């Protein structure tokens, strides 16, 4: 009896060891090893797979998509085997190891995926990842939901709430419109546009931009005429002989690369946002002298004129009675600004220096020697147009001393006798077109950006609370 029991016991132990050996062999001989972290997904090509089985579904979940792929989703830390039977009868075994992962690291990964969606926060709470916030569009919300579905430990609390982000939405529409004088308000399901533009086409463009966000748009924008202030300065720059090498007036005035350069000796046209500040430095160094400072005002699309010189009268033979006409000579500046609602100003400049010749007399063909240059430059708010090389162009045109031009203060220094010259002189014109309504809008926007948060105590108030008696003076 005892012998029979001992024999049965030996058979049972043999069977147990055989089972353990088979299990160990199956694990050791797994063809592949796959490492995952909790929440991670992995797709497998299942076109040649007829059947699949997971040893422990609580560690990893297996699902088939509409296409040919299988999807593995790691659910908890642990190990399991995935066995795949191929259509040709062969078998493939994958050992899967799932680690607990790093919730803060996973939160950073998700945060990086959602970084371009405003109003969303992602943080690790224990073993869970929490997505929270209010988004502006259904498209953003759908994207968050898709990402959250790929991670089982992610809890998505993000919602669609336009009302909570009305100011942010208004700022985005205003940025897209790009007109400083146009403001945007968002109220429930509509956008309200207010302000002014300078063209009817701009008014319609602003409305079309807002309609991309809200079908209902209340357009209260008005079309007005833009008034332009033109600050012109004629500067005489002295370059002392022996010290002219390396002196660059455009560089000293902070000019950018020339935007328009005419051929030959015609002046160059450049832009600078620091020209007026740099000019004060040159004046303090005694290098530059202000010889004229005309201030002109005109409407957008209309000319403004400055004239330094005189008028030459001449007779024109008429039908029986002589007629006297007059032609201006000296220095003539014509400025024609065209303001866009974006704040850019397209400025046409025409500079002319002319003088009647000694041979001028009666008749229709009165002779004038003329130097003229013109160009068209687009500048931004507070940019100054610099016209340089004027003196070289004038000297090239008026080869000899011209007494009439020598009597004009702006040009007098350029027409002295060579023997009187101890240095080289350059005449530079600075033209700064300004649009007061746009400058006012930009200043208001800048003030709004730097306005302190009402919920944040001011530094001075905090100090007073700490020391009610003041500084002890």
One Martini backbone bead per residue (centre of mass of N, CA, C, O) as a GRO file, in nm:
protein
  473
    1UNK     BB    1   0.062   0.061  -0.024
    2UNK     BB    2   0.302   0.248   0.020
    3UNK     BB    3   0.432   0.187  -0.253
    4UNK     BB    4   0.202   0.308  -0.423
    5UNK     BB    5   0.217   0.597  -0.311
    6UNK     BB    6   0.508   0.652  -0.392
    7UNK     BB    7   0.462   0.616  -0.696
    8UNK     BB    8   0.248   0.845  -0.730
    9UNK     BB    9   0.424   1.072  -0.624
   10UNK     BB   10   0.641   1.052  -0.839
   11UNK     BB   11   0.450   1.106  -1.082
   12UNK     BB   12   0.358   1.391  -0.990
   13UNK     BB   13   0.635   1.529  -0.984
   14UNK     BB   14   0.704   1.470  -1.280
   15UNK     BB   15   0.467   1.634  -1.399
   16UNK     BB   16   0.543   1.908  -1.272
   17UNK     BB   17   0.828   1.934  -1.394
   18UNK     BB   18   0.733   1.915  -1.686
   19UNK     BB   19   0.555   2.170  -1.685
   20UNK     BB   20   0.775   2.372  -1.601
   21UNK     BB   21   0.961   2.313  -1.840
   22UNK     BB   22   0.762   2.397  -2.060
   23UNK     BB   23   0.722   2.688  -1.963
   24UNK     BB   24   1.017   2.771  -1.966
   25UNK     BB   25   1.066   2.709  -2.264
   26UNK     BB   26   0.856   2.906  -2.378
   27UNK     BB   27   0.987   3.164  -2.254
   28UNK     BB   28   1.279   3.132  -2.355
   29UNK     BB   29   1.169   3.078  -2.669
   30UNK     BB   30   1.101   3.350  -2.733
   31UNK     BB   31   1.136   3.537  -3.017
   32UNK     BB   32   1.035   3.796  -2.853
   33UNK     BB   33   1.068   4.137  -2.711
   34UNK     BB   34   0.837   4.358  -2.535
   35UNK     BB   35   0.849   4.699  -2.432
   36UNK     BB   36   0.635   4.862  -2.193
   37UNK     BB   37   0.413   5.112  -2.088
   38UNK     BB   38   0.175   5.244  -1.930
   39UNK     BB   39  -0.043   5.332  -2.209
   40UNK     BB   40   0.089   5.200  -2.431
   41UNK     BB   41   0.115   5.154  -2.787
   42UNK     BB   42   0.094   4.875  -3.033
   43UNK     BB   43   0.153   4.776  -3.362
   44UNK     BB   44   0.052   4.492  -3.572
   45UNK     BB   45   0.105   4.288  -3.831
   46UNK     BB   46  -0.197   4.082  -3.949
   47UNK     BB   47  -0.206   3.953  -4.243
   48UNK     BB   48  -0.070   3.650  -4.143
   49UNK     BB   49  -0.295   3.626  -3.922
   50UNK     BB   50  -0.534   3.396  -3.765
   51UNK     BB   51  -0.428   3.402  -3.455
   52UNK     BB   52  -0.469   3.527  -3.105
   53UNK     BB   53  -0.291   3.526  -2.773
   54UNK     BB   54  -0.325   3.600  -2.426
   55UNK     BB   55  -0.222   3.512  -2.112
   56UNK     BB   56  -0.268   3.828  -1.980
   57UNK     BB   57  -0.520   4.064  -2.007
   58UNK     BB   58  -0.443   4.254  -1.753
   59UNK     BB   59  -0.174   4.369  -1.886
   60UNK     BB   60  -0.293   4.329  -2.186
   61UNK     BB   61  -0.442   4.455  -2.476
   62UNK     BB   62  -0.638   4.315  -2.755
   63UNK     BB   63  -0.687   4.458  -3.086
   64UNK     BB   64  -0.881   4.522  -3.385
   65UNK     BB   65  -0.881   4.685  -3.659
   66UNK     BB   66  -1.007   4.757  -3.966
   67UNK     BB   67  -0.757   4.669  -4.048
   68UNK     BB   68  -0.452   4.465  -4.035
   69UNK     BB   69  -0.424   4.552  -3.734
   70UNK     BB   70  -0.281   4.525  -3.418
   71UNK     BB   71  -0.355   4.624  -3.071
   72UNK     BB   72  -0.150   4.725  -2.805
   73UNK     BB   73  -0.237   4.771  -2.448
   74UNK     BB   74  -0.108   4.893  -2.167
   75UNK     BB   75  -0.234   4.847  -1.824
   76UNK     BB   76  -0.008   4.694  -1.648
   77UNK     BB   77   0.215   4.576  -1.452
   78UNK     BB   78   0.403   4.315  -1.626
   79UNK     BB   79   0.359   3.976  -1.763
   80UNK     BB   80   0.343   3.838  -2.105
   81UNK     BB   81   0.204   3.641  -2.371
   82UNK     BB   82   0.221   3.635  -2.733
   83UNK     BB   83   0.028   3.444  -2.962
   84UNK     BB   84   0.093   3.365  -3.311
   85UNK     BB   85  -0.098   3.249  -3.585
   86UNK     BB   86  -0.035   3.143  -3.889
   87UNK     BB   87  -0.151   3.053  -4.203
   88UNK     BB   88   0.095   2.829  -4.234
   89UNK     BB   89   0.112   2.716  -3.907
   90UNK     BB   90   0.282   2.897  -3.765
   91UNK     BB   91   0.464   3.035  -3.477
   92UNK     BB   92   0.445   3.334  -3.258
   93UNK     BB   93   0.647   3.469  -2.985
   94UNK     BB   94   0.574   3.725  -2.732
   95UNK     BB   95   0.740   3.901  -2.487
   96UNK     BB   96   0.578   4.094  -2.235
   97UNK     BB   97   0.677   4.412  -2.085
   98UNK     BB   98   0.538   4.600  -1.813
   99UNK     BB   99   0.569   4.920  -1.703
  100UNK     BB  100   0.472   5.178  -1.497
  101UNK     BB  101   0.627   5.424  -1.532
  102UNK     BB  102   0.611   5.799  -1.585
  103UNK     BB  103   0.388   6.030  -1.520
  104UNK     BB  104   0.549   6.293  -1.562
  105UNK     BB  105   0.665   6.207  -1.837
  106UNK     BB  106   0.390   6.162  -1.974
  107UNK     BB  107   0.286   6.447  -1.930
  108UNK     BB  108   0.505   6.579  -2.107
  109UNK     BB  109   0.427   6.435  -2.369
  110UNK     BB  110   0.136   6.545  -2.382
  111UNK     BB  111   0.206   6.844  -2.361
  112UNK     BB  112   0.360   6.849  -2.633
  113UNK     BB  113   0.108   6.767  -2.810
  114UNK     BB  114  -0.065   7.038  -2.675
  115UNK     BB  115   0.098   7.321  -2.704
  116UNK     BB  116  -0.100   7.458  -2.946
  117UNK     BB  117  -0.327   7.462  -2.717
  118UNK     BB  118  -0.511   7.679  -2.569
  119UNK     BB  119  -0.614   7.627  -2.223
  120UNK     BB  120  -0.421   7.377  -2.145
  121UNK     BB  121  -0.377   7.117  -1.898
  122UNK     BB  122  -0.102   6.904  -1.766
  123UNK     BB  123  -0.112   6.644  -1.508
  124UNK     BB  124   0.009   6.463  -1.237
  125UNK     BB  125  -0.201   6.214  -1.049
  126UNK     BB  126  -0.025   6.001  -0.955
  127UNK     BB  127  -0.119   5.749  -1.191
  128UNK     BB  128  -0.246   5.997  -1.328
  129UNK     BB  129  -0.371   6.187  -1.611
  130UNK     BB  130  -0.455   6.537  -1.643
  131UNK     BB  131  -0.699   6.696  -1.851
  132UNK     BB  132  -0.746   7.051  -1.874
  133UNK     BB  133  -0.995   7.285  -1.987
  134UNK     BB  134  -1.060   7.549  -2.237
  135UNK     BB  135  -1.163   7.554  -2.563
  136UNK     BB  136  -1.227   7.708  -2.883
  137UNK     BB  137  -1.248   7.435  -3.051
  138UNK     BB  138  -1.354   7.136  -3.183
  139UNK     BB  139  -1.085   7.047  -3.299
  140UNK     BB  140  -0.925   7.053  -3.032
  141UNK     BB  141  -1.104   6.856  -2.875
  142UNK     BB  142  -1.069   6.611  -3.063
  143UNK     BB  143  -0.767   6.585  -3.025
  144UNK     BB  144  -0.767   6.530  -2.723
  145UNK     BB  145  -0.944   6.275  -2.733
  146UNK     BB  146  -0.755   6.104  -2.908
  147UNK     BB  147  -0.512   6.106  -2.715
  148UNK     BB  148  -0.655   5.997  -2.457
  149UNK     BB  149  -0.733   5.713  -2.584
  150UNK     BB  150  -0.418   5.611  -2.586
  151UNK     BB  151  -0.451   5.649  -2.255
  152UNK     BB  152  -0.579   5.489  -1.984
  153UNK     BB  153  -0.462   5.705  -1.749
  154UNK     BB  154  -0.636   5.922  -1.887
  155UNK     BB  155  -0.804   6.227  -1.792
  156UNK     BB  156  -1.069   6.402  -1.956
  157UNK     BB  157  -1.175   6.763  -1.888
  158UNK     BB  158  -1.211   6.890  -2.149
  159UNK     BB  159  -1.372   7.182  -2.292
  160UNK     BB  160  -1.619   7.371  -2.457
  161UNK     BB  161  -1.557   7.742  -2.416
  162UNK     BB  162  -1.613   8.048  -2.540
  163UNK     BB  163  -1.688   8.236  -2.300
  164UNK     BB  164  -1.404   8.206  -2.141
  165UNK     BB  165  -1.252   8.317  -2.441
  166UNK     BB  166  -1.323   8.598  -2.566
  167UNK     BB  167  -1.058   8.761  -2.551
  168UNK     BB  168  -0.883   8.557  -2.704
  169UNK     BB  169  -1.054   8.554  -2.962
  170UNK     BB  170  -1.034   8.857  -3.022
  171UNK     BB  171  -0.725   8.863  -3.051
  172UNK     BB  172  -0.703   8.665  -3.286
  173UNK     BB  173  -0.875   8.825  -3.490
  174UNK     BB  174  -0.713   9.087  -3.476
  175UNK     BB  175  -0.448   8.962  -3.577
  176UNK     BB  176  -0.560   8.869  -3.854
  177UNK     BB  177  -0.642   9.145  -3.959
  178UNK     BB  178  -0.410   9.386  -3.897
  179UNK     BB  179  -0.564   9.650  -3.777
  180UNK     BB  180  -0.506   9.893  -3.548
  181UNK     BB  181  -0.812  10.041  -3.577
  182UNK     BB  182  -0.923   9.749  -3.506
  183UNK     BB  183  -1.173   9.607  -3.309
  184UNK     BB  184  -1.265   9.319  -3.095
  185UNK     BB  185  -1.573   9.151  -3.013
  186UNK     BB  186  -1.711   8.891  -2.799
  187UNK     BB  187  -2.061   8.768  -2.819
  188UNK     BB  188  -2.105   8.465  -2.794
  189UNK     BB  189  -2.202   8.415  -3.144
  190UNK     BB  190  -2.035   8.695  -3.196
  191UNK     BB  191  -1.878   8.952  -3.392
  192UNK     BB  192  -1.737   9.280  -3.314
  193UNK     BB  193  -1.667   9.558  -3.519
  194UNK     BB  194  -1.430   9.828  -3.465
  195UNK     BB  195  -1.357  10.139  -3.626
  196UNK     BB  196  -1.095  10.209  -3.874
  197UNK     BB  197  -1.050  10.274  -4.224
  198UNK     BB  198  -0.923  10.358  -4.570
  199UNK     BB  199  -1.094  10.117  -4.702
  200UNK     BB  200  -1.343   9.920  -4.822
  201UNK     BB  201  -1.178   9.660  -4.861
  202UNK     BB  202  -1.090   9.645  -4.559
  203UNK     BB  203  -1.367   9.613  -4.436
  204UNK     BB  204  -1.431   9.342  -4.581
  205UNK     BB  205  -1.181   9.183  -4.483
  206UNK     BB  206  -1.247   9.189  -4.181
  207UNK     BB  207  -1.516   9.034  -4.205
  208UNK     BB  208  -1.406   8.773  -4.337
  209UNK     BB  209  -1.218   8.696  -4.106
  210UNK     BB  210  -1.438   8.672  -3.882
  211UNK     BB  211  -1.613   8.447  -4.036
  212UNK     BB  212  -1.407   8.212  -3.972
  213UNK     BB  213  -1.531   8.210  -3.662
  214UNK     BB  214  -1.807   8.379  -3.729
  215UNK     BB  215  -2.097   8.402  -3.894
  216UNK     BB  216  -2.160   8.634  -3.694
  217UNK     BB  217  -2.124   8.981  -3.803
  218UNK     BB  218  -2.056   9.305  -3.667
  219UNK     BB  219  -2.006   9.590  -3.878
  220UNK     BB  220  -1.863   9.912  -3.748
  221UNK     BB  221  -1.678   9.997  -3.963
  222UNK     BB  222  -1.505  10.283  -4.082
  223UNK     BB  223  -1.453  10.505  -4.352
  224UNK     BB  224  -1.159  10.702  -4.371
  225UNK     BB  225  -0.949  10.972  -4.373
  226UNK     BB  226  -0.609  11.002  -4.388
  227UNK     BB  227  -0.385  11.163  -4.183
  228UNK     BB  228  -0.067  11.330  -4.254
  229UNK     BB  229   0.250  11.360  -4.107
  230UNK     BB  230   0.541  11.554  -4.216
  231UNK     BB  231   0.880  11.503  -4.128
  232UNK     BB  232   1.126  11.731  -4.233
  233UNK     BB  233   1.494  11.704  -4.287
  234UNK     BB  234   1.773  11.914  -4.335
  235UNK     BB  235   2.110  11.793  -4.360
  236UNK     BB  236   2.437  11.898  -4.270
  237UNK     BB  237   2.731  11.718  -4.348
  238UNK     BB  238   3.054  11.695  -4.207
  239UNK     BB  239   3.368  11.600  -4.382
  240UNK     BB  240   3.670  11.602  -4.293
  241UNK     BB  241   3.960  11.626  -4.405
  242UNK     BB  242   4.123  11.314  -4.327
  243UNK     BB  243   3.824  11.187  -4.202
  244UNK     BB  244   3.653  11.025  -4.432
  245UNK     BB  245   3.745  10.757  -4.374
  246UNK     BB  246   3.466  10.552  -4.295
  247UNK     BB  247   3.241  10.753  -4.345
  248UNK     BB  248   2.887  10.676  -4.267
  249UNK     BB  249   2.583  10.815  -4.265
  250UNK     BB  250   2.393  10.570  -4.274
  251UNK     BB  251   2.516  10.421  -4.034
  252UNK     BB  252   2.482  10.656  -3.826
  253UNK     BB  253   2.151  10.644  -3.886
  254UNK     BB  254   2.056  10.334  -3.904
  255UNK     BB  255   2.051  10.205  -4.177
  256UNK     BB  256   1.943  10.014  -4.411
  257UNK     BB  257   1.916   9.858  -4.676
  258UNK     BB  258   1.863   9.953  -4.973
  259UNK     BB  259   1.543   9.989  -5.135
  260UNK     BB  260   1.638  10.236  -5.336
  261UNK     BB  261   1.843  10.261  -5.633
  262UNK     BB  262   1.969  10.473  -5.839
  263UNK     BB  263   2.136  10.569  -6.095
  264UNK     BB  264   2.431  10.691  -6.063
  265UNK     BB  265   2.394  11.006  -5.878
  266UNK     BB  266   2.154  10.926  -5.757
  267UNK     BB  267   2.000  10.897  -5.487
  268UNK     BB  268   1.949  10.726  -5.193
  269UNK     BB  269   1.714  10.489  -5.034
  270UNK     BB  270   1.631  10.459  -4.689
  271UNK     BB  271   1.589  10.293  -4.366
  272UNK     BB  272   1.488  10.409  -4.025
  273UNK     BB  273   1.429  10.393  -3.657
  274UNK     BB  274   1.700  10.590  -3.554
  275UNK     BB  275   1.757  10.864  -3.693
  276UNK     BB  276   1.665  11.087  -3.485
  277UNK     BB  277   1.852  10.992  -3.257
  278UNK     BB  278   2.122  11.002  -3.418
  279UNK     BB  279   2.111  11.302  -3.492
  280UNK     BB  280   2.165  11.415  -3.209
  281UNK     BB  281   2.451  11.304  -3.194
  282UNK     BB  282   2.567  11.457  -3.440
  283UNK     BB  283   2.506  11.742  -3.332
  284UNK     BB  284   2.677  11.715  -3.067
  285UNK     BB  285   2.949  11.663  -3.251
  286UNK     BB  286   2.931  11.870  -3.511
  287UNK     BB  287   2.848  11.716  -3.788
  288UNK     BB  288   2.549  11.829  -3.772
  289UNK     BB  289   2.307  12.041  -3.953
  290UNK     BB  290   2.023  12.227  -3.938
  291UNK     BB  291   1.860  12.389  -4.230
  292UNK     BB  292   1.571  12.234  -4.229
  293UNK     BB  293   1.207  12.202  -4.088
  294UNK     BB  294   0.955  12.085  -4.231
  295UNK     BB  295   0.592  12.082  -4.175
  296UNK     BB  296   0.355  11.850  -4.298
  297UNK     BB  297   0.007  11.834  -4.424
  298UNK     BB  298  -0.203  11.553  -4.524
  299UNK     BB  299  -0.365  11.340  -4.727
  300UNK     BB  300  -0.427  11.052  -4.840
  301UNK     BB  301  -0.327  11.088  -5.182
  302UNK     BB  302  -0.182  11.367  -5.123
  303UNK     BB  303  -0.005  11.647  -5.167
  304UNK     BB  304   0.309  11.784  -5.049
  305UNK     BB  305   0.481  12.109  -5.008
  306UNK     BB  306   0.823  12.238  -5.062
  307UNK     BB  307   0.977  12.576  -5.071
  308UNK     BB  308   1.312  12.696  -5.167
  309UNK     BB  309   1.301  13.026  -5.304
  310UNK     BB  310   1.167  13.118  -5.620
  311UNK     BB  311   1.052  13.327  -5.894
  312UNK     BB  312   1.036  13.324  -6.252
  313UNK     BB  313   0.982  13.565  -6.488
  314UNK     BB  314   0.798  13.540  -6.803
  315UNK     BB  315   0.741  13.579  -7.138
  316UNK     BB  316   0.447  13.509  -7.336
  317UNK     BB  317   0.339  13.484  -7.640
  318UNK     BB  318   0.045  13.592  -7.765
  319UNK     BB  319  -0.259  13.722  -7.886
  320UNK     BB  320  -0.119  14.040  -7.887
  321UNK     BB  321  -0.057  13.967  -7.578
  322UNK     BB  322   0.143  13.968  -7.322
  323UNK     BB  323   0.252  13.700  -7.107
  324UNK     BB  324   0.299  13.631  -6.760
  325UNK     BB  325   0.515  13.395  -6.609
  326UNK     BB  326   0.582  13.146  -6.346
  327UNK     BB  327   0.882  12.988  -6.203
  328UNK     BB  328   1.010  12.774  -5.997
  329UNK     BB  329   1.295  12.790  -5.780
  330UNK     BB  330   1.524  12.567  -5.637
  331UNK     BB  331   1.371  12.398  -5.370
  332UNK     BB  332   1.172  12.097  -5.423
  333UNK     BB  333   0.916  11.928  -5.229
  334UNK     BB  334   0.742  11.612  -5.282
  335UNK     BB  335   0.466  11.455  -5.104
  336UNK     BB  336   0.309  11.115  -5.135
  337UNK     BB  337   0.084  10.959  -4.934
  338UNK     BB  338  -0.008  10.602  -4.871
  339UNK     BB  339  -0.241  10.456  -4.661
  340UNK     BB  340  -0.268  10.174  -4.478
  341UNK     BB  341  -0.448   9.985  -4.247
  342UNK     BB  342  -0.175   9.848  -4.133
  343UNK     BB  343   0.036  10.123  -4.129
  344UNK     BB  344   0.142  10.159  -4.397
  345UNK     BB  345   0.364  10.371  -4.606
  346UNK     BB  346   0.339  10.505  -4.928
  347UNK     BB  347   0.610  10.698  -5.060
  348UNK     BB  348   0.635  10.984  -5.262
  349UNK     BB  349   0.938  11.126  -5.391
  350UNK     BB  350   1.027  11.475  -5.482
  351UNK     BB  351   1.339  11.620  -5.590
  352UNK     BB  352   1.421  11.970  -5.662
  353UNK     BB  353   1.679  12.149  -5.856
  354UNK     BB  354   1.662  12.491  -5.974
  355UNK     BB  355   1.775  12.718  -6.250
  356UNK     BB  356   1.820  12.991  -6.420
  357UNK     BB  357   1.972  13.088  -6.683
  358UNK     BB  358   2.150  13.345  -6.837
  359UNK     BB  359   1.984  13.294  -7.116
  360UNK     BB  360   1.730  13.376  -7.010
  361UNK     BB  361   1.415  13.475  -7.155
  362UNK     BB  362   1.214  13.518  -7.380
  363UNK     BB  363   0.969  13.298  -7.429
  364UNK     BB  364   0.885  12.959  -7.423
  365UNK     BB  365   1.210  12.883  -7.390
  366UNK     BB  366   1.296  12.865  -7.091
  367UNK     BB  367   1.592  12.824  -6.915
  368UNK     BB  368   1.665  12.528  -6.710
  369UNK     BB  369   1.839  12.399  -6.445
  370UNK     BB  370   1.801  12.042  -6.349
  371UNK     BB  371   1.747  11.858  -6.048
  372UNK     BB  372   1.608  11.514  -6.025
  373UNK     BB  373   1.427  11.312  -5.782
  374UNK     BB  374   1.261  10.984  -5.751
  375UNK     BB  375   1.042  10.787  -5.530
  376UNK     BB  376   0.930  10.465  -5.377
  377UNK     BB  377   0.831  10.403  -5.032
  378UNK     BB  378   0.791  10.155  -4.780
  379UNK     BB  379   0.670  10.213  -4.450
  380UNK     BB  380   0.664  10.217  -4.117
  381UNK     BB  381   0.607  10.293  -3.819
  382UNK     BB  382   0.860  10.521  -3.738
  383UNK     BB  383   0.989  10.547  -4.010
  384UNK     BB  384   1.277  10.663  -4.189
  385UNK     BB  385   1.359  10.848  -4.466
  386UNK     BB  386   1.666  10.832  -4.654
  387UNK     BB  387   1.834  11.094  -4.835
  388UNK     BB  388   2.120  11.043  -5.025
  389UNK     BB  389   2.345  11.215  -5.246
  390UNK     BB  390   2.260  11.508  -5.326
  391UNK     BB  391   2.519  11.674  -5.362
  392UNK     BB  392   2.640  11.509  -5.594
  393UNK     BB  393   2.405  11.560  -5.792
  394UNK     BB  394   2.421  11.869  -5.797
  395UNK     BB  395   2.719  11.906  -5.880
  396UNK     BB  396   2.687  11.750  -6.149
  397UNK     BB  397   2.477  11.954  -6.272
  398UNK     BB  398   2.633  12.203  -6.126
  399UNK     BB  399   2.939  12.280  -6.219
  400UNK     BB  400   2.893  12.569  -6.145
  401UNK     BB  401   2.853  12.849  -6.001
  402UNK     BB  402   2.533  12.947  -5.842
  403UNK     BB  403   2.408  13.228  -5.722
  404UNK     BB  404   2.110  13.170  -5.671
  405UNK     BB  405   2.158  12.911  -5.494
  406UNK     BB  406   2.355  13.057  -5.288
  407UNK     BB  407   2.094  13.217  -5.153
  408UNK     BB  408   2.007  12.945  -5.038
  409UNK     BB  409   2.039  12.813  -4.736
  410UNK     BB  410   2.038  12.503  -4.802
  411UNK     BB  411   2.260  12.551  -5.061
  412UNK     BB  412   2.499  12.741  -4.995
  413UNK     BB  413   2.727  12.533  -4.905
  414UNK     BB  414   2.739  12.402  -5.210
  415UNK     BB  415   2.820  12.714  -5.357
  416UNK     BB  416   3.097  12.757  -5.290
  417UNK     BB  417   3.400  12.821  -5.315
  418UNK     BB  418   3.662  12.608  -5.312
  419UNK     BB  419   3.850  12.791  -5.133
  420UNK     BB  420   3.633  12.780  -4.883
  421UNK     BB  421   3.692  12.482  -4.851
  422UNK     BB  422   3.760  12.244  -4.566
  423UNK     BB  423   3.519  12.054  -4.645
  424UNK     BB  424   3.289  11.810  -4.670
  425UNK     BB  425   2.948  11.795  -4.802
  426UNK     BB  426   2.625  11.671  -4.691
  427UNK     BB  427   2.296  11.616  -4.810
  428UNK     BB  428   2.019  11.534  -4.596
  429UNK     BB  429   1.705  11.354  -4.603
  430UNK     BB  430   1.433  11.348  -4.370
  431UNK     BB  431   1.139  11.125  -4.370
  432UNK     BB  432   0.840  11.128  -4.152
  433UNK     BB  433   0.562  10.947  -4.156
  434UNK     BB  434   0.246  11.019  -3.988
  435UNK     BB  435  -0.033  10.851  -3.812
  436UNK     BB  436  -0.219  10.941  -3.553
  437UNK     BB  437  -0.434  10.712  -3.534
  438UNK     BB  438  -0.228  10.476  -3.527
  439UNK     BB  439  -0.053  10.566  -3.288
  440UNK     BB  440  -0.283  10.562  -3.083
  441UNK     BB  441  -0.354  10.258  -3.111
  442UNK     BB  442  -0.070  10.147  -3.035
  443UNK     BB  443  -0.052  10.277  -2.755
  444UNK     BB  444  -0.305  10.139  -2.640
  445UNK     BB  445  -0.206   9.847  -2.679
  446UNK     BB  446   0.052   9.874  -2.508
  447UNK     BB  447  -0.092   9.957  -2.245
  448UNK     BB  448  -0.260   9.693  -2.221
  449UNK     BB  449  -0.016   9.492  -2.198
  450UNK     BB  450   0.116   9.651  -1.926
  451UNK     BB  451  -0.110   9.603  -1.754
  452UNK     BB  452  -0.184   9.520  -1.451
  453UNK     BB  453  -0.294   9.286  -1.247
  454UNK     BB  454  -0.556   9.325  -1.026
  455UNK     BB  455  -0.469   9.058  -0.850
  456UNK     BB  456  -0.192   9.209  -0.827
  457UNK     BB  457   0.004   9.342  -0.616
  458UNK     BB  458   0.167   9.612  -0.561
  459UNK     BB  459   0.478   9.687  -0.463
  460UNK     BB  460   0.417   9.936  -0.288
  461UNK     BB  461   0.186   9.807  -0.121
  462UNK     BB  462   0.358   9.587   0.009
  463UNK     BB  463   0.551   9.779   0.153
  464UNK     BB  464   0.336   9.925   0.326
  465UNK     BB  465   0.244   9.672   0.481
  466UNK     BB  466   0.527   9.619   0.609
  467UNK     BB  467   0.561   9.963   0.628
  468UNK     BB  468   0.345  10.192   0.744
  469UNK     BB  469   0.564  10.429   0.815
  470UNK     BB  470   0.762  10.379   0.594
  471UNK     BB  471   1.107  10.474   0.549
  472UNK     BB  472   1.187  10.680   0.802
  473UNK     BB  473   1.199  10.999   0.739
   0.00000   0.00000   0.00000
